[in-house]
Amino acid sequence: MSHTPKRILVANRGEIALRVMRATREMGHIPLAIYSKADRQSLHVSRAEAAYCVGEGPSIHSYLRVDAVLEAAKAMNADAIHPGYGFLSENAAFAKAVSEAGMIFIGPSPEVIATMGDKVSARNTMEKAGLPLVPGTKEGTEDENKAFADAKGIGFPLMIKASAGGGGRGMRRVDKEEDFLPLFRRASSEAAKAFGDGRLYVEKFILSPHHIEVQIMADAHGNVVHLFERECSAQRRHQKVIEEAPSPYLKPDVRKAVCEAAVEACRNIGYTNAGTIEFLVDANQNFYFMEMNTRLQVEHPVTEWITGQDLAKEQIRVAFGQKLSFKQEDLRCNGHAFEFRIYAEDPEKFLPQAGLLRGASFPSGVGVRIDSHAYRGYEIPVFYDPMIAKISVWGRTREEAIERSKVALSETMLNGVKTNTPLHFQLLEHPDFVRGNYTTRMIEENFTFKQPEMDANRLEMAAISVAVSAFSKEFEAAAIEGDENSRWKFVARQEALR
Amino acid sequence: MLFYVTHEGKEHCIRVESRRNRLYVKFDDHAEERLDIVFHGNNCSFVRGNNVFYANVLGNKSDYTVWTPERTLQFKVESEHKRIVSKLRGDDLGADNQICAKMPGKIVRILKKSGERVSKGEPVVVMEAMKMENEIRSTMAGTVDRICTKVGAAVETGELLMELTPEDQ
């Protein structure tokens, strides 16, 4: 494939666009970018061979516009489109339109994307393909006696959920058998009021849930492999905060079973390209299918660390009809890796921050990887996800990876906006996290962010540095604006004149 | 040059001097010390005793933010000079509807007429004190209700100059 360079459009922005473009160049292909007017400054534009503006800042007017992306592809003579994650990556109509326009979509087939994009069809398909689902009734009912009989079969605690549901309405947790009927009646009338549909279904309540997902790669030649699992239980409001691979929680036999089940399911549905199957794992290490992501994940670097493989490159190979460059038996899980999503947000109030990045120093060293499109002077647009960097760290053991991560985080200074870096640092010291047994509820129920204490001596030094900076500004006021580095030269010159 | 640096309600008096191309600092009533501090843009590397302090120091007039590896710190900075000027201007006047003289002095100009609208921070009176002309600013948005002084008047500290009818929020 390396003989004919292909023109690959990355229909995304930010760090993932950069990530895919690196793989593209490495393979001898030509990376093409799209950008919104708000993203002109983003590094992914500068690193591309060609770039095309697809519209205004809000993604609905740019990155989500199928017509504009196809127009960009045509204008830049793209042979293939890589969708990255988010935006159009799981849009079956887009995948279809790309093929119909005579290009290759770097991802699975539009049919699979559509099936997995719908909760009900995804669950039905995966159940048929052999994956266990959270025990529960499939059909909603208003008949309390039928529901009660089902509930007793499932066991307590369980959840009552509205068939038409959403937003927590018509939803109840039932801990004891005798509470069931009164709670069912209340939930049913609530659902009827909220959605005009009083039907409810019951589902087993998973105590101490862990979010564990299996990375899959499959080619069009029938090769399906897993690249082990990742644990993403460190979440806040369903937003992943830290991911790690391998999971510190799974027992070896369960790991083997869950990975093999994922491979088998993908084989059964004829999956191709990169995909991730997400599971809920309970306190007894039972695993249940949650959903499948038919794209490259944000947290793929941890898998790349432990396997030494390049998932983006593999995606491109497979999309062009080549075989996977490795077989299952070639893959070894080596060491341990973490990924920290650095968000421009207030770590206490969790509010996103937009603004100018006045300083950007990233960590480096053995086993440290940065994926970021930000740099000093970069203005964080208000329209998109506030993630400005991913720091991923590898160590030979989990302990080593934790210590290395702390060093890396302490070297990370992204200034001008608040970031969640201090939150990561504190999570790394949380006893449940250190132990390697933490659930998806840890951050919300068992963790409070504390503004770290600063020792008096360092506080004094901070105050002095402020006074010195203010002092130098008094001189600078007279100097030519714009050159921040000239401050001391200017002071020195002034002094020399005395 | 003397600075008042405040962090979380605690104010420190920091005198920074530069003599023969060297920087010296006096922190509160500690002895004066020579500084070993280097700035590259906003990045500050500071060695004091043998302690290293590495941070990003960003200032916007009186508000400073210091990013250290462990946390972000907010500071308020005021130079001695600024503090005197703001005293003259009556910037720290209370939030009531009266504008008063904060220093003894002479009224040079009255910039607003009775019934005229003023916005918050807008200069309303020019006063001369300690040989400097200073604008006295309104602390609220409103309409001038009454002018209680005239051009050329010598006023004492706290003397009422103007009364406002505050604007409804």
XYZ file of C-alpha atoms in Angstrom:
667
model
C 0.000 0.000 0.000
C 2.909 2.275 0.663
C 3.622 2.584 -3.079
C 0.528 4.675 -3.853
C 0.054 7.431 -1.327
C -3.594 7.941 -0.485
C -5.149 11.248 0.437
C -6.856 10.772 3.777
C -9.245 13.367 5.104
C -9.570 13.467 8.866
C -13.110 14.675 9.453
C -12.418 15.875 12.950
C -10.589 18.488 14.975
C -8.129 18.865 17.809
C -5.962 16.138 19.251
C -7.635 13.215 17.492
C -7.198 14.868 14.107
C -3.502 15.268 14.897
C -3.302 11.686 16.106
C -4.756 10.258 12.895
C -2.694 12.586 10.733
C 0.477 11.294 12.383
C -0.465 7.734 11.480
C -1.331 8.859 7.961
C 2.060 10.470 7.378
C 3.896 7.584 8.951
C 2.305 5.248 6.411
C 3.325 7.495 3.542
C -0.147 8.851 2.951
C -1.258 12.459 2.756
C -3.270 13.946 5.629
C -6.036 16.434 4.842
C -7.841 18.519 7.427
C -11.130 20.277 7.862
C -11.669 23.108 10.282
C -14.325 25.491 11.473
C -13.742 29.228 11.518
C -13.209 28.967 15.295
C -10.491 26.336 14.825
C -8.172 28.102 12.426
C -5.546 28.277 15.199
C -5.730 24.607 16.103
C -2.537 22.674 15.479
C -4.344 20.073 13.373
C -4.742 22.637 10.600
C -1.051 23.522 10.460
C 0.071 19.913 10.455
C -2.089 18.905 7.488
C -1.042 18.879 3.863
C -4.241 20.641 2.831
C -7.099 22.091 4.835
C -10.629 23.146 4.088
C -12.916 25.384 6.106
C -16.269 23.686 6.613
C -18.151 26.492 8.302
C -18.805 28.505 11.399
C -17.726 27.678 14.940
C -20.737 25.748 16.260
C -20.255 22.106 15.229
C -23.769 21.913 13.832
C -22.628 24.468 11.240
C -19.278 22.819 10.534
C -18.030 19.417 11.736
C -21.513 17.910 11.803
C -22.377 18.992 8.269
C -22.256 15.908 6.061
C -22.553 18.008 2.881
C -19.706 20.333 3.861
C -17.405 17.456 4.816
C -18.071 15.681 1.529
C -17.518 18.923 -0.334
C -14.177 19.319 1.463
C -13.245 15.753 0.542
C -14.066 16.379 -3.097
C -12.233 19.708 -3.184
C -9.072 18.134 -1.752
C -9.348 14.898 -3.793
C -9.612 12.643 -0.775
C -9.452 8.877 -1.257
C -10.672 8.065 2.237
C -12.205 9.682 5.295
C -11.290 8.945 8.888
C -14.026 10.249 11.197
C -12.094 10.305 14.496
C -14.427 10.139 17.501
C -17.555 12.175 18.204
C -19.046 14.354 15.440
C -19.903 12.135 12.439
C -17.948 9.077 13.587
C -21.034 7.052 14.490
C -23.348 8.476 11.885
C -24.418 5.648 9.573
C -25.788 8.026 6.957
C -22.420 9.755 6.749
C -20.530 6.470 6.398
C -22.931 5.493 3.611
C -22.601 8.850 1.855
C -18.811 8.535 1.936
C -18.895 5.154 0.157
C -21.510 6.364 -2.284
C -19.258 9.262 -3.181
C -16.629 6.693 -4.133
C -14.415 7.082 -1.092
C -13.407 4.710 1.664
C -14.875 5.236 5.099
C -12.289 4.293 7.713
C -14.559 2.447 10.101
C -17.117 -0.344 10.118
C -19.994 -0.691 7.670
C -22.935 1.755 7.813
C -25.232 -1.164 8.715
C -23.226 -2.063 11.818
C -22.994 1.601 12.834
C -26.778 1.900 12.561
C -27.428 -1.278 14.547
C -25.066 -0.320 17.345
C -26.298 3.256 17.394
C -29.717 2.192 18.597
C -29.845 0.928 22.190
C -32.555 -1.662 21.651
C -31.210 -3.085 18.392
C -27.672 -3.109 19.808
C -28.787 -5.134 22.824
C -30.839 -7.552 20.768
C -28.033 -8.054 18.263
C -25.382 -8.574 20.909
C -27.553 -10.935 22.897
C -27.971 -13.048 19.770
C -24.224 -12.742 19.171
C -23.662 -14.278 22.578
C -23.079 -11.429 25.025
C -24.841 -11.414 28.396
C -27.190 -8.512 29.114
C -28.152 -7.070 32.474
C -30.974 -9.409 33.606
C -34.364 -7.809 33.225
C -37.637 -7.810 31.352
C -37.460 -6.809 27.722
C -40.993 -5.570 27.284
C -42.545 -2.791 29.341
C -45.815 -3.419 31.141
C -48.402 -1.607 33.231
C -49.527 -4.878 34.825
C -48.099 -4.715 38.354
C -48.672 -8.376 39.104
C -46.825 -9.523 36.010
C -43.984 -7.090 36.769
C -43.854 -8.282 40.388
C -43.543 -11.892 39.271
C -40.708 -10.902 36.902
C -39.055 -8.886 39.660
C -39.003 -11.858 42.016
C -37.376 -13.871 39.268
C -34.629 -11.269 38.798
C -33.997 -10.649 42.505
C -33.416 -7.505 44.550
C -32.129 -4.794 44.483
C -33.481 -3.864 41.076
C -34.382 -0.839 39.016
C -37.793 0.064 37.688
C -37.437 2.046 34.471
C -39.922 3.701 32.162
C -40.167 2.199 28.669
C -40.500 5.664 27.196
C -38.029 6.888 29.783
C -35.309 9.390 30.197
C -34.041 11.928 32.665
C -34.656 9.725 35.693
C -38.426 10.090 35.535
C -40.408 6.937 36.179
C -37.217 5.416 37.571
C -37.009 3.805 41.026
C -34.515 1.671 42.852
C -36.200 -1.117 44.794
C -34.191 -2.783 47.531
C -36.776 -5.084 49.103
C -39.572 -7.254 47.781
C -42.240 -5.598 49.987
C -41.413 -2.149 48.555
C -41.976 -3.242 44.993
C -45.706 -2.694 44.460
C -46.008 0.808 45.993
C -42.910 1.999 44.115
C -44.110 0.438 40.873
C -47.450 2.262 41.127
C -45.802 5.596 41.798
C -43.257 5.172 39.000
C -45.977 4.131 36.588
C -48.149 7.176 37.253
C -45.062 9.387 37.038
C -44.122 7.883 33.674
C -47.694 8.211 32.426
C -47.659 11.888 33.338
C -44.219 12.573 31.956
C -44.304 10.536 28.734
C -47.975 9.626 28.294
C -46.891 6.007 28.632
C -47.089 4.222 31.972
C -45.315 1.049 30.882
C -42.340 0.063 32.976
C -39.677 -2.603 32.783
C -37.494 -4.010 35.515
C -33.758 -4.547 35.441
C -31.271 -5.951 37.909
C -29.521 -3.223 39.871
C -25.774 -3.612 39.514
C -24.067 -3.036 42.832
C -20.554 -1.579 42.692
C -20.453 -1.313 38.899
C -17.188 -1.205 37.022
C -16.947 0.144 33.498
C -14.709 -2.218 31.585
C -14.363 -2.203 27.828
C -12.642 -4.463 25.331
C -10.751 -3.109 22.334
C -11.422 -4.996 19.121
C -9.704 -4.846 15.733
C -11.085 -6.757 12.783
C -10.200 -6.923 9.099
C -12.221 -7.937 6.056
C -10.393 -11.282 5.892
C -12.105 -12.748 8.920
C -9.420 -11.850 11.446
C -10.851 -10.545 14.692
C -8.592 -9.852 17.643
C -8.934 -8.155 20.991
C -6.277 -5.824 22.397
C -7.220 -6.505 25.994
C -9.426 -4.352 28.139
C -9.488 -0.890 29.644
C -11.081 0.148 32.872
C -12.879 3.491 32.782
C -14.684 3.457 36.113
C -13.242 6.823 37.142
C -16.152 8.819 35.781
C -18.051 11.894 36.659
C -21.578 12.224 35.314
C -20.872 9.494 32.762
C -17.830 11.429 31.606
C -14.632 9.402 31.792
C -11.873 11.111 33.740
C -9.062 8.550 34.027
C -8.734 5.344 32.017
C -6.326 2.524 32.575
C -5.221 -0.683 30.954
C -5.297 -3.425 31.945
C -8.117 -3.325 34.489
C -6.733 -3.747 38.014
C -10.044 -5.264 39.069
C -10.683 -8.157 36.681
C -9.536 -11.630 37.697
C -7.413 -13.342 35.010
C -10.065 -15.919 34.110
C -12.762 -13.225 33.823
C -10.445 -11.105 31.674
C -9.950 -14.028 29.334
C -13.692 -14.732 29.237
C -14.766 -11.140 28.600
C -12.157 -10.549 25.885
C -13.003 -13.811 24.133
C -16.732 -13.089 24.357
C -16.154 -9.692 22.729
C -14.137 -11.256 19.894
C -16.780 -13.922 19.367
C -19.596 -11.358 19.263
C -17.739 -9.229 16.714
C -17.050 -12.286 14.595
C -20.745 -13.157 14.719
C -21.898 -9.759 13.548
C -19.202 -9.493 10.866
C -17.563 -6.460 12.411
C -14.625 -4.771 10.697
C -12.186 -2.037 11.751
C -11.709 -0.749 15.313
C -14.462 -1.078 17.866
C -14.996 -1.139 21.582
C -17.477 -3.194 23.527
C -18.377 -1.670 26.856
C -19.351 -3.904 29.754
C -20.701 -3.353 33.198
C -18.923 -5.627 35.658
C -20.515 -6.236 39.056
C -19.149 -7.050 42.512
C -19.035 -10.766 41.668
C -17.206 -10.145 38.389
C -20.255 -10.937 36.263
C -20.081 -8.925 33.070
C -22.973 -7.510 31.061
C -22.999 -5.870 27.636
C -23.695 -2.119 27.794
C -22.986 -0.754 24.347
C -20.599 -0.860 21.435
C -18.648 2.100 20.115
C -18.008 1.689 16.420
C -14.993 3.976 16.252
C -11.608 4.741 17.756
C -11.970 5.730 21.418
C -10.567 8.785 23.153
C -8.709 6.464 25.528
C -7.068 4.278 22.851
C -3.544 5.407 23.867
C -3.571 3.219 26.984
C -4.165 0.188 24.785
C -1.390 1.314 22.451
C 0.941 1.601 25.437
C 0.341 -1.925 26.723
C 0.314 -3.614 23.321
C 2.841 -1.491 21.442
C 0.451 -1.329 18.481
C -0.762 1.707 16.545
C -4.540 1.489 16.324
C -4.980 4.396 13.913
C -2.541 2.837 11.447
C -4.261 -0.492 11.761
C -7.599 1.177 11.040
C -6.241 2.634 7.824
C -4.695 -0.695 6.728
C -7.921 -2.547 7.317
C -10.024 0.098 5.575
C -7.887 -0.287 2.446
C -8.587 -3.999 2.478
C -5.316 -5.199 3.987
C -5.001 -7.805 6.686
C -4.332 -6.846 10.286
C -0.588 -6.594 10.826
C -0.766 -8.847 13.889
C -2.525 -11.941 15.117
C -4.028 -12.582 18.526
C -1.050 -14.683 19.584
C 1.339 -11.813 18.732
C -0.252 -9.578 21.342
C 1.059 -9.396 24.891
C -0.176 -7.161 27.623
C 2.963 -5.379 28.738
C 2.993 -3.197 31.862
C 0.324 -0.756 32.842
C -0.933 2.543 31.422
C -3.112 5.450 32.494
C -4.690 8.223 30.530
C -5.655 11.558 32.030
C -8.057 13.749 30.164
C -7.045 17.331 30.734
C -10.099 19.517 30.561
C -10.175 23.283 30.614
C -12.546 23.315 33.549
C -12.708 24.395 37.138
C -11.818 21.303 39.224
C -14.106 22.391 42.059
C -17.200 23.515 40.208
C -16.598 21.485 37.032
C -17.416 24.468 34.862
C -15.813 24.545 31.424
C -13.423 27.390 30.804
C -12.789 29.053 27.503
C -9.997 31.491 26.914
C -6.415 32.068 26.025
C -3.805 29.511 26.993
C -1.166 31.850 28.361
C 1.325 29.155 29.111
C 1.638 25.529 28.106
C 4.326 23.235 29.424
C 3.759 19.551 28.916
C 5.558 16.765 30.731
C 8.048 14.438 29.118
C 10.267 11.540 30.066
C 10.206 7.764 29.878
C 6.715 6.392 29.280
C 4.987 9.730 28.903
C 2.845 10.566 25.891
C 1.004 13.795 25.123
C -1.828 14.109 22.656
C -2.749 17.743 22.307
C -3.566 20.381 19.763
C -2.988 23.213 22.230
C 0.056 25.395 22.669
C 0.997 28.628 24.361
C -1.092 31.378 22.831
C -3.827 28.984 21.722
C -7.330 30.250 22.293
C -9.712 27.554 23.523
C -12.929 27.862 21.522
C -16.234 27.823 23.368
C -17.976 25.553 20.880
C -16.407 22.190 21.574
C -15.505 19.705 24.236
C -13.171 21.413 26.722
C -10.554 18.642 26.505
C -7.257 20.297 25.605
C -4.844 17.424 26.128
C -4.535 13.777 26.956
C -1.606 12.712 29.054
C -0.961 9.010 28.974
C 1.678 7.302 31.033
C 3.142 3.813 30.949
C 4.940 1.924 33.691
C 6.182 -1.637 34.061
C 3.770 -2.085 36.937
C 0.650 -0.227 38.034
C 2.570 1.211 41.002
C 5.298 2.548 38.752
C 2.722 3.984 36.369
C 0.996 5.796 39.258
C 4.211 7.372 40.520
C 5.261 8.325 37.000
C 1.830 9.832 36.409
C 2.181 12.037 39.471
C 5.473 13.376 38.182
C 3.987 13.949 34.740
C 0.972 15.771 36.159
C 3.144 17.961 38.347
C 5.117 18.984 35.248
C 1.932 19.922 33.429
C 1.358 23.649 33.567
C -1.473 24.834 31.390
C -2.165 28.378 32.376
C -4.571 31.114 31.562
C -7.542 28.845 32.149
C -8.232 26.479 35.007
C -7.731 22.804 34.280
C -8.613 19.598 36.083
C -4.945 18.586 36.553
C -5.145 18.902 40.372
C -8.189 16.625 40.346
C -6.212 13.865 38.629
C -3.450 14.224 41.138
C -5.856 13.787 44.026
C -7.580 10.833 42.389
C -4.200 9.126 42.116
C -3.956 9.355 45.894
C -7.485 8.153 46.598
C -7.261 4.887 48.609
C -9.779 3.049 46.385
C -7.897 4.103 43.294
C -4.529 3.116 44.711
C -5.985 -0.256 45.698
C -7.241 -0.694 42.153
C -10.802 -1.392 43.167
C -13.015 1.571 42.420
C -16.461 1.777 40.892
C -18.177 4.228 38.583
C -19.594 5.875 41.693
C -16.253 6.670 43.346
C -15.865 10.241 42.118
C -19.423 11.284 42.809
C -19.978 9.456 46.087
C -16.657 8.903 47.716
C -14.423 11.748 46.663
C -14.291 15.456 47.309
C -11.873 17.714 45.596
C -9.820 19.670 48.089
C -7.947 22.804 47.216
C -4.409 21.597 48.001
C -2.629 23.281 50.887
C 0.370 25.364 50.047
C 3.180 25.644 52.566
C 3.856 29.078 53.993
C 7.308 29.385 52.474
C 6.074 28.644 48.970
C 3.191 31.038 49.426
C 5.674 33.757 50.367
C 7.696 32.993 47.263
C 4.559 33.220 45.181
C 3.734 36.627 46.672
C 7.270 37.853 45.983
C 7.137 36.632 42.389
C 3.922 38.606 41.969
C 5.499 41.755 43.416
C 8.531 41.349 41.143
C 6.300 40.845 38.134
C 4.303 43.967 39.063
C 7.572 45.843 39.563
C 8.843 44.862 36.136
C 5.521 45.919 34.612
C 5.986 49.427 35.955
C 9.111 49.632 33.808
C 7.594 47.750 30.929
C 4.753 50.264 30.697
C 7.178 52.558 28.967
C 8.694 49.829 26.787
C 7.453 48.562 23.461
C 4.546 46.285 24.005
C 4.349 42.744 22.764
C 7.746 41.325 23.582
C 7.325 39.676 26.932
C 10.894 38.480 26.975
C 12.303 41.957 26.817
C 11.168 42.845 30.309
C 14.443 42.068 31.986
C 16.572 43.349 29.180
C 14.672 46.580 29.497
C 15.160 46.806 33.223
C 18.832 46.050 32.751
C 19.138 48.757 30.117
C 17.448 51.238 32.402
C 19.780 50.344 35.191
C 22.803 50.716 32.942
C 21.796 54.243 32.105
C 21.843 55.368 35.708
C 8.867 50.323 45.025
C 6.364 49.141 47.576
C 3.542 46.717 46.758
C 0.628 45.504 48.811
C 0.055 41.888 47.829
C -3.085 40.166 49.121
C -3.906 36.466 49.038
C -7.059 35.076 50.625
C -7.576 38.212 52.700
C -4.001 38.338 53.999
C -2.043 41.401 52.948
C 1.726 41.537 52.685
C 3.911 44.564 52.258
C 6.600 43.778 49.694
C 9.255 46.276 48.734
C 11.112 45.536 45.505
C 14.214 47.529 44.609
C 16.660 47.289 41.802
C 20.155 48.554 42.455
C 23.160 48.115 40.177
C 21.257 45.635 38.042
C 20.305 43.501 40.991
C 16.974 42.915 42.596
C 16.325 43.163 46.304
C 13.181 42.434 48.224
C 11.913 43.200 51.684
C 8.994 41.011 52.728
C 6.861 42.539 55.505
C 9.293 43.302 58.334
C 11.869 40.666 57.377
C 15.384 41.769 56.531
C 16.067 42.805 52.953
C 17.295 39.947 50.762
C 18.857 39.714 47.340
C 16.665 37.975 44.815
C 17.537 35.158 42.475
C 14.558 35.204 40.173
C 14.312 34.693 36.412
C 11.350 35.287 34.159
C 10.943 33.780 30.705
C 7.736 35.296 29.526
C 5.324 34.341 32.255
C 7.406 31.464 33.545
C 9.077 32.319 36.775
C 11.987 30.435 38.285
C 12.832 31.622 41.753
C 15.508 30.317 44.107
C 15.285 31.536 47.694
C 17.572 29.983 50.261
C 17.868 26.661 48.549
C 14.195 26.426 47.804
C 13.100 26.349 44.204
C 9.821 27.883 43.193
C 8.731 27.363 39.609
C 5.468 28.865 38.473
C 3.624 30.774 35.846
C 2.857 34.306 36.916
C 0.193 36.177 35.040
C -1.010 39.649 35.883
C -3.737 41.867 34.664
C -3.441 45.257 36.360
C -4.227 44.496 39.988
C -5.207 40.842 39.626
C -2.545 38.206 39.479
C -2.789 34.485 39.029
C 0.065 32.170 39.886
C -0.031 28.632 38.538
C 2.097 26.280 40.555
C 2.247 22.534 40.030
C 0.086 21.979 43.108
C -2.547 24.667 42.671
C -3.600 28.013 41.297
C -3.286 31.082 43.534
C -5.038 34.400 43.186
C -3.421 37.637 44.292
C -4.436 41.267 44.442
C -1.625 43.732 43.950
C -1.570 47.415 44.599
C 1.430 49.673 44.414
C 1.923 52.293 47.094
C 1.498 54.944 44.419
C -1.818 53.483 43.254
C -3.089 53.258 46.785
C -2.457 56.952 47.387
C -4.116 57.911 44.118
C -7.154 55.742 44.789
C -7.484 57.284 48.226
C -7.527 60.718 46.640
C -10.145 59.609 44.155
C -12.309 58.123 46.850
C -12.401 54.769 45.085
C -13.047 53.053 48.381
C -16.106 55.147 49.062
C -19.009 53.121 50.445
C -21.819 51.834 48.325
C -24.278 54.505 49.463
C -25.531 57.288 47.234
C -23.245 60.000 48.588
C -20.013 61.054 46.999
C -17.601 62.488 49.542
C -14.136 63.977 49.578
C -11.606 61.439 50.823
C -8.836 63.992 51.367
C -8.803 67.680 52.106
C -8.494 69.722 48.888
C -9.963 72.148 46.405
C -12.765 71.532 43.893
C -11.435 72.216 40.389
C -14.333 71.157 38.174
C -17.779 69.682 38.552
C -18.408 67.411 35.585
C -22.105 66.684 36.045
C -25.221 68.788 36.349
C -28.151 68.109 38.606
C -30.498 65.599 36.971
C -27.781 64.242 34.708
C -27.258 60.490 34.419
C -23.975 59.001 35.610
C -22.693 55.495 35.160
C -20.656 53.550 37.654
C -16.998 54.585 37.679
C -17.648 57.762 35.706
C -15.732 60.846 36.924
C -18.056 63.403 38.482
C -15.784 65.921 40.229
C -12.164 66.949 39.755
C -10.363 67.789 42.948
C -6.926 69.115 43.628
C -5.112 67.663 46.593
C -1.409 67.419 47.363
C -0.710 69.341 44.142
C -2.353 66.659 42.048
C -5.609 66.824 40.163
C -7.737 63.791 40.668
C -11.008 62.629 39.323
C -13.575 61.512 41.824
C -15.647 58.721 40.385
C -19.169 57.641 40.985
C -19.489 54.326 42.796
C -22.894 53.585 41.290
C -25.089 54.227 38.297
C -27.794 56.803 38.846
C -28.910 60.367 38.392
C -27.370 63.384 40.095
C -29.843 64.415 42.740
C -28.036 67.313 44.410
C -24.665 68.995 44.082
C -23.423 70.074 47.498
C -20.247 71.941 46.566
C -19.026 74.497 44.045
C -15.920 75.072 41.962
C -13.166 76.619 44.021
C -14.507 75.351 47.337
C -12.009 74.038 49.859
C -13.303 70.770 51.254
C -12.372 68.581 54.201
C -12.151 64.809 54.349
C -15.592 63.264 54.340
C -17.309 66.380 53.133
C -20.387 65.654 51.020
C -19.915 66.632 47.350
C -22.835 65.092 45.538
C -25.889 62.971 46.154
C -27.260 60.468 43.637
C -30.541 58.721 43.069
C -29.509 55.159 42.371
C -30.685 53.523 39.177
C -33.045 50.572 39.541
C -31.233 47.334 38.805
